[in-house]
Amino acid sequence: MAPPRNIVILTGAGISAESGIDTFRSAGGLWEQHRVEDVATPEGFARDPDLVLGFYDMRRAALADVAPNAAHRALARLQAAYSGEVLLVTQNVDDLHERGGAGQVLHMHGELKSALCTACGTRSRWDRALIERPPCPVCAAPMLRPDVVWFGEMPYEMGRIYQALEVCDLFVSIGTSGAVYPAAGFVQEARAAGAHCLELNLEPSEGSHLFHETRLGPASVLVPEWVDEVLAC
Ligand code: APR
């Protein structure tokens, strides 16, 4: 089989689990600790902004206590060494792909290290708390919110992602439950484009039946193994 020219990789919370960041839907995960409606919807933010700002301030501060793992580093190695196109799309809002050495990362659900001004729409790099209502660096309005895509909101970069899926030869999904659209629908788009679809996950996801191949296990083991295979092609 000829080596794939265009690879699209989708990652989810599972790739950062071994770095110590809770996933969302596992036992004791984030959505067992917090009500989605309260902390991950525009309505929840309107109802109780302090609760929401505090939740994301806590998650942003916690990034200082975690580090990228072998899976993050392996994907950076692939991006650097591979002769074809490698597009890395993540649902994660942490910065572990970048700290693991990845060059280009499309954060379709936003980032903890970014703030969005609800007055002027500017997105600013951000690494401090938001609960004190600091001024927007551009318009000075005290109207910053976490630059995270909440339920009911449109994810970022969808045009670029669909363009890449239309021409991809290999689609790889890592550490995601396949519970949330539009990301959960990428495998169907890739299949329709004739791509080979591979899933690397701790357990079967909701979309496992749509993949040509599923490998079960921890990302820190499966991802470096898979990257070695591709680079040996
Ligand atoms: N290695 C590989 N996979 C793992 C590991 C691991 N060490 N640990 C957990 N997983 C897998 C789980 O089996 C599960 O299928 O990662 C997946 C995590 O699923 P979720 O918690 O649902 O996270 P994710 O799929 O990223 O959620 C999607 O939902 O809540 C929203 O916006 C949020 O981006 C998020 C989206």
Tab-separated table of C-alpha atoms and ligand atoms in Angstrom:
chain	number	residue	atom	x	y	z
A	1	MET	CA	0.000	0.000	0.000
A	2	ALA	CA	1.378	3.423	-0.995
A	3	PRO	CA	2.113	5.680	1.986
A	4	PRO	CA	-0.823	8.056	2.681
A	5	ARG	CA	-0.357	11.553	1.231
A	6	ASN	CA	-2.842	13.400	3.392
A	7	ILE	CA	-3.388	12.441	6.997
A	8	VAL	CA	-6.037	14.017	9.212
A	9	ILE	CA	-5.749	13.323	12.948
A	10	LEU	CA	-8.524	14.057	15.447
A	11	THR	CA	-7.736	13.958	19.163
A	12	GLY	CA	-9.926	14.098	22.247
A	13	ALA	CA	-9.609	14.160	26.017
A	14	GLY	CA	-8.242	10.615	26.105
A	15	ILE	CA	-4.879	11.733	24.691
A	16	SER	CA	-4.354	13.996	27.724
A	17	ALA	CA	-5.711	11.573	30.333
A	18	GLU	CA	-2.295	10.076	31.095
A	19	SER	CA	-0.975	13.607	31.652
A	20	GLY	CA	-3.433	13.945	34.521
A	21	ILE	CA	-6.252	15.909	32.843
A	22	ASP	CA	-9.709	14.470	33.522
A	23	THR	CA	-11.715	13.304	30.541
A	24	PHE	CA	-15.374	14.320	30.324
A	25	ARG	CA	-17.439	11.125	30.283
A	26	SER	CA	-15.334	8.566	32.181
A	27	ALA	CA	-16.323	7.537	35.733
A	28	GLY	CA	-15.555	10.550	37.955
A	29	GLY	CA	-14.930	12.637	34.830
A	30	LEU	CA	-15.592	16.376	34.442
A	31	TRP	CA	-19.252	15.935	33.502
A	32	GLU	CA	-19.822	13.958	36.723
A	33	GLN	CA	-18.205	16.725	38.744
A	34	HIS	CA	-20.045	19.604	37.020
A	35	ARG	CA	-23.391	20.025	35.243
A	36	VAL	CA	-22.795	20.609	31.529
A	37	GLU	CA	-25.741	23.046	31.432
A	38	ASP	CA	-24.101	25.162	34.144
A	39	VAL	CA	-20.526	25.408	32.876
A	40	ALA	CA	-20.560	24.625	29.127
A	41	THR	CA	-23.509	26.552	27.626
A	42	PRO	CA	-24.068	30.256	26.845
A	43	GLU	CA	-27.229	30.038	28.971
A	44	GLY	CA	-25.231	28.778	31.953
A	45	PHE	CA	-22.775	31.652	31.526
A	46	ALA	CA	-25.620	34.193	31.433
A	47	ARG	CA	-27.170	32.609	34.525
A	48	ASP	CA	-24.014	32.454	36.676
A	49	PRO	CA	-20.891	33.996	35.070
A	50	ASP	CA	-18.795	33.654	38.248
A	51	LEU	CA	-19.389	29.895	38.346
A	52	VAL	CA	-18.316	29.547	34.708
A	53	LEU	CA	-15.325	31.898	34.872
A	54	GLY	CA	-14.174	30.116	38.057
A	55	PHE	CA	-14.475	26.706	36.382
A	56	TYR	CA	-12.270	27.664	33.440
A	57	ASP	CA	-9.866	29.668	35.630
A	58	MET	CA	-9.353	26.474	37.633
A	59	ARG	CA	-8.747	24.396	34.504
A	60	ARG	CA	-6.385	27.026	33.033
A	61	ALA	CA	-4.348	27.224	36.246
A	62	ALA	CA	-4.170	23.409	36.427
A	63	LEU	CA	-2.275	23.334	33.119
A	64	ALA	CA	0.826	24.394	35.031
A	65	ASP	CA	0.749	21.084	36.940
A	66	VAL	CA	0.624	18.764	33.921
A	67	ALA	CA	2.985	17.896	31.065
A	68	PRO	CA	2.661	16.390	27.585
A	69	ASN	CA	2.966	12.590	27.363
A	70	ALA	CA	4.499	10.213	24.799
A	71	ALA	CA	1.392	10.430	22.595
A	72	HIS	CA	1.592	14.222	22.255
A	73	ARG	CA	5.319	14.014	21.532
A	74	ALA	CA	4.882	11.253	18.942
A	75	LEU	CA	2.374	13.336	16.953
A	76	ALA	CA	4.806	16.250	16.954
A	77	ARG	CA	7.495	13.901	15.670
A	78	LEU	CA	5.180	12.760	12.878
A	79	GLN	CA	4.346	16.355	11.897
A	80	ALA	CA	8.066	17.196	11.741
A	81	ALA	CA	9.277	14.090	9.877
A	82	TYR	CA	6.440	13.123	7.551
A	83	SER	CA	6.766	13.939	3.829
A	84	GLY	CA	3.001	14.191	3.281
A	85	GLU	CA	0.376	16.480	4.846
A	86	VAL	CA	-0.489	15.950	8.503
A	87	LEU	CA	-3.391	18.033	9.835
A	88	LEU	CA	-3.796	17.820	13.609
A	89	VAL	CA	-7.300	18.726	14.784
A	90	THR	CA	-8.088	18.614	18.490
A	91	GLN	CA	-11.255	18.885	20.517
A	92	ASN	CA	-9.060	19.575	23.553
A	93	VAL	CA	-8.706	23.044	25.041
A	94	ASP	CA	-5.426	22.238	26.817
A	95	ASP	CA	-2.021	23.256	25.393
A	96	LEU	CA	-0.311	19.857	25.597
A	97	HIS	CA	-0.031	19.312	21.839
A	98	GLU	CA	1.922	22.553	21.469
A	99	ARG	CA	4.010	21.857	24.595
A	100	GLY	CA	4.692	18.385	23.153
A	101	GLY	CA	6.284	20.086	20.140
A	102	ALA	CA	3.412	20.120	17.644
A	103	GLY	CA	3.587	22.900	15.082
A	104	GLN	CA	0.123	23.543	13.704
A	105	VAL	CA	-2.827	22.478	15.864
A	106	LEU	CA	-6.447	23.306	15.000
A	107	HIS	CA	-8.345	23.767	18.289
A	108	MET	CA	-11.895	23.310	17.040
A	109	HIS	CA	-13.339	23.766	20.567
A	110	GLY	CA	-11.153	26.732	21.490
A	111	GLU	CA	-8.378	27.016	24.076
A	112	LEU	CA	-8.005	27.635	27.805
A	113	LYS	CA	-5.007	29.858	26.999
A	114	SER	CA	-7.216	32.271	25.010
A	115	ALA	CA	-9.894	34.797	25.993
A	116	LEU	CA	-12.779	36.003	23.827
A	117	CYS	CA	-14.128	39.532	24.183
A	118	THR	CA	-17.931	39.531	24.007
A	119	ALA	CA	-17.870	43.271	23.222
A	120	CYS	CA	-15.468	43.455	20.230
A	121	GLY	CA	-15.049	39.747	19.346
A	122	THR	CA	-11.249	39.781	19.717
A	123	ARG	CA	-9.536	36.543	20.699
A	124	SER	CA	-6.453	37.214	22.871
A	125	ARG	CA	-3.734	34.868	24.194
A	126	TRP	CA	-4.526	34.583	27.894
A	127	ASP	CA	-2.949	32.811	30.866
A	128	ARG	CA	-4.469	34.558	33.890
A	129	ALA	CA	-7.800	34.404	35.698
A	130	LEU	CA	-10.888	36.007	34.163
A	131	ILE	CA	-13.106	36.113	37.246
A	132	GLU	CA	-11.850	39.606	38.205
A	133	ARG	CA	-13.220	40.850	34.837
A	134	PRO	CA	-9.933	42.185	33.432
A	135	PRO	CA	-10.247	44.605	30.479
A	136	CYS	CA	-10.061	43.380	26.893
A	137	PRO	CA	-6.527	44.154	25.553
A	138	VAL	CA	-8.114	45.723	22.439
A	139	CYS	CA	-11.341	47.548	23.412
A	140	ALA	CA	-10.775	47.688	27.203
A	141	ALA	CA	-14.311	46.457	27.942
A	142	PRO	CA	-14.446	44.159	31.019
A	143	MET	CA	-16.309	41.622	28.852
A	144	LEU	CA	-13.905	38.706	28.459
A	145	ARG	CA	-15.111	35.105	28.536
A	146	PRO	CA	-13.216	31.780	28.169
A	147	ASP	CA	-12.464	31.206	24.459
A	148	VAL	CA	-13.995	27.745	24.635
A	149	VAL	CA	-16.764	26.562	22.291
A	150	TRP	CA	-19.802	25.685	24.363
A	151	PHE	CA	-22.693	23.391	23.479
A	152	GLY	CA	-24.919	25.122	20.947
A	153	GLU	CA	-22.026	27.199	19.568
A	154	MET	CA	-20.221	26.746	16.228
A	155	PRO	CA	-16.786	25.145	16.467
A	156	TYR	CA	-13.775	26.891	14.952
A	157	GLU	CA	-12.059	26.075	11.648
A	158	MET	CA	-14.848	23.899	10.268
A	159	GLY	CA	-14.238	25.014	6.669
A	160	ARG	CA	-10.569	24.000	6.783
A	161	ILE	CA	-11.345	20.732	8.531
A	162	TYR	CA	-13.960	19.652	5.961
A	163	GLN	CA	-11.648	20.668	3.099
A	164	ALA	CA	-8.914	18.443	4.549
A	165	LEU	CA	-11.307	15.532	5.119
A	166	GLU	CA	-12.384	15.674	1.472
A	167	VAL	CA	-8.845	14.884	0.305
A	168	CYS	CA	-7.504	12.766	3.153
A	169	ASP	CA	-6.164	9.253	2.577
A	170	LEU	CA	-5.905	8.345	6.217
A	171	PHE	CA	-8.124	9.531	9.075
A	172	VAL	CA	-6.977	8.731	12.613
A	173	SER	CA	-9.104	9.297	15.730
A	174	ILE	CA	-7.307	9.248	19.110
A	175	GLY	CA	-8.828	9.317	22.614
A	176	THR	CA	-12.358	10.433	21.844
A	177	SER	CA	-15.713	8.848	22.707
A	178	GLY	CA	-17.391	9.927	19.474
A	179	ALA	CA	-20.239	11.358	21.545
A	180	VAL	CA	-20.129	14.943	20.299
A	181	TYR	CA	-20.854	16.313	16.812
A	182	PRO	CA	-19.592	17.664	14.491
A	183	ALA	CA	-16.301	15.880	15.436
A	184	ALA	CA	-18.071	12.530	15.761
A	185	GLY	CA	-19.110	12.837	12.108
A	186	PHE	CA	-15.597	13.307	10.697
A	187	VAL	CA	-15.111	9.560	10.227
A	188	GLN	CA	-18.084	9.413	7.873
A	189	GLU	CA	-16.741	12.380	5.880
A	190	ALA	CA	-13.337	10.701	5.614
A	191	ARG	CA	-14.856	7.388	4.575
A	192	ALA	CA	-16.913	9.120	1.912
A	193	ALA	CA	-13.637	10.553	0.583
A	194	GLY	CA	-12.216	7.003	0.378
A	195	ALA	CA	-9.851	7.357	3.326
A	196	HIS	CA	-8.705	4.478	5.504
A	197	CYS	CA	-10.054	5.151	9.015
A	198	LEU	CA	-8.133	4.096	12.132
A	199	GLU	CA	-9.201	4.496	15.752
A	200	LEU	CA	-6.759	4.462	18.705
A	201	ASN	CA	-8.697	4.436	21.982
A	202	LEU	CA	-8.748	2.922	25.452
A	203	GLU	CA	-12.191	1.394	24.793
A	204	PRO	CA	-14.522	1.177	21.786
A	205	SER	CA	-16.138	4.551	21.048
A	206	GLU	CA	-19.697	5.250	19.909
A	207	GLY	CA	-18.409	5.308	16.322
A	208	SER	CA	-16.099	2.284	16.390
A	209	HIS	CA	-18.217	0.433	13.802
A	210	LEU	CA	-17.439	3.174	11.292
A	211	PHE	CA	-13.672	2.631	11.420
A	212	HIS	CA	-11.826	0.141	9.222
A	213	GLU	CA	-9.501	-0.577	12.159
A	214	THR	CA	-9.685	-0.081	15.932
A	215	ARG	CA	-6.731	-0.570	18.267
A	216	LEU	CA	-7.523	-0.553	21.989
A	217	GLY	CA	-5.078	0.614	24.647
A	218	PRO	CA	-3.508	3.710	26.236
A	219	ALA	CA	-2.606	6.518	23.825
A	220	SER	CA	0.915	6.803	25.268
A	221	VAL	CA	1.582	3.282	23.907
A	222	LEU	CA	-0.590	3.098	20.768
A	223	VAL	CA	0.300	6.482	19.275
A	224	PRO	CA	4.128	6.163	19.285
A	225	GLU	CA	3.765	2.614	17.823
A	226	TRP	CA	1.496	3.905	15.046
A	227	VAL	CA	3.779	6.876	14.297
A	228	ASP	CA	6.777	4.524	13.996
A	229	GLU	CA	4.796	2.444	11.487
A	230	VAL	CA	3.895	5.466	9.344
A	231	LEU	CA	7.414	6.871	9.371
A	232	ALA	CA	8.768	3.428	8.389
A	233	CYS	CA	6.509	3.398	5.275
B	1	APR	N1	-5.697	6.532	26.002
B	1	APR	C1	-6.581	6.481	24.957
B	1	APR	N2	-7.908	6.763	25.084
B	1	APR	C2	-8.345	7.086	26.317
B	1	APR	C3	-7.486	7.142	27.446
B	1	APR	C4	-6.104	6.847	27.242
B	1	APR	N3	-5.232	6.879	28.239
B	1	APR	N4	-8.234	7.480	28.546
B	1	APR	C5	-9.513	7.618	28.105
B	1	APR	N5	-9.578	7.370	26.774
B	1	APR	C6	-10.756	7.431	25.898
B	1	APR	C7	-12.044	6.973	26.564
B	1	APR	O1	-12.213	5.587	26.347
B	1	APR	C8	-13.106	7.789	25.828
B	1	APR	O2	-13.559	7.093	24.673
B	1	APR	O3	-10.962	8.792	25.593
B	1	APR	C9	-12.336	9.044	25.385
B	1	APR	C10	-12.708	10.316	26.134
B	1	APR	O4	-14.048	10.602	25.855
B	1	APR	P1	-14.753	11.932	26.436
B	1	APR	O5	-14.498	12.048	27.865
B	1	APR	O6	-16.161	11.875	25.959
B	1	APR	O7	-13.956	13.135	25.745
B	1	APR	P2	-14.062	13.679	24.237
B	1	APR	O8	-14.443	12.601	23.295
B	1	APR	O9	-12.820	14.410	23.953
B	1	APR	O10	-15.275	14.717	24.373
B	1	APR	C11	-15.670	15.439	23.216
B	1	APR	O11	-17.241	16.707	24.484
B	1	APR	O12	-17.635	17.604	26.509
B	1	APR	C12	-17.342	17.927	25.230
B	1	APR	O13	-16.252	19.807	24.297
B	1	APR	C13	-16.040	18.670	25.078
B	1	APR	O14	-14.249	18.331	23.486
B	1	APR	C14	-15.151	17.681	24.343
B	1	APR	C15	-16.144	16.819	23.597
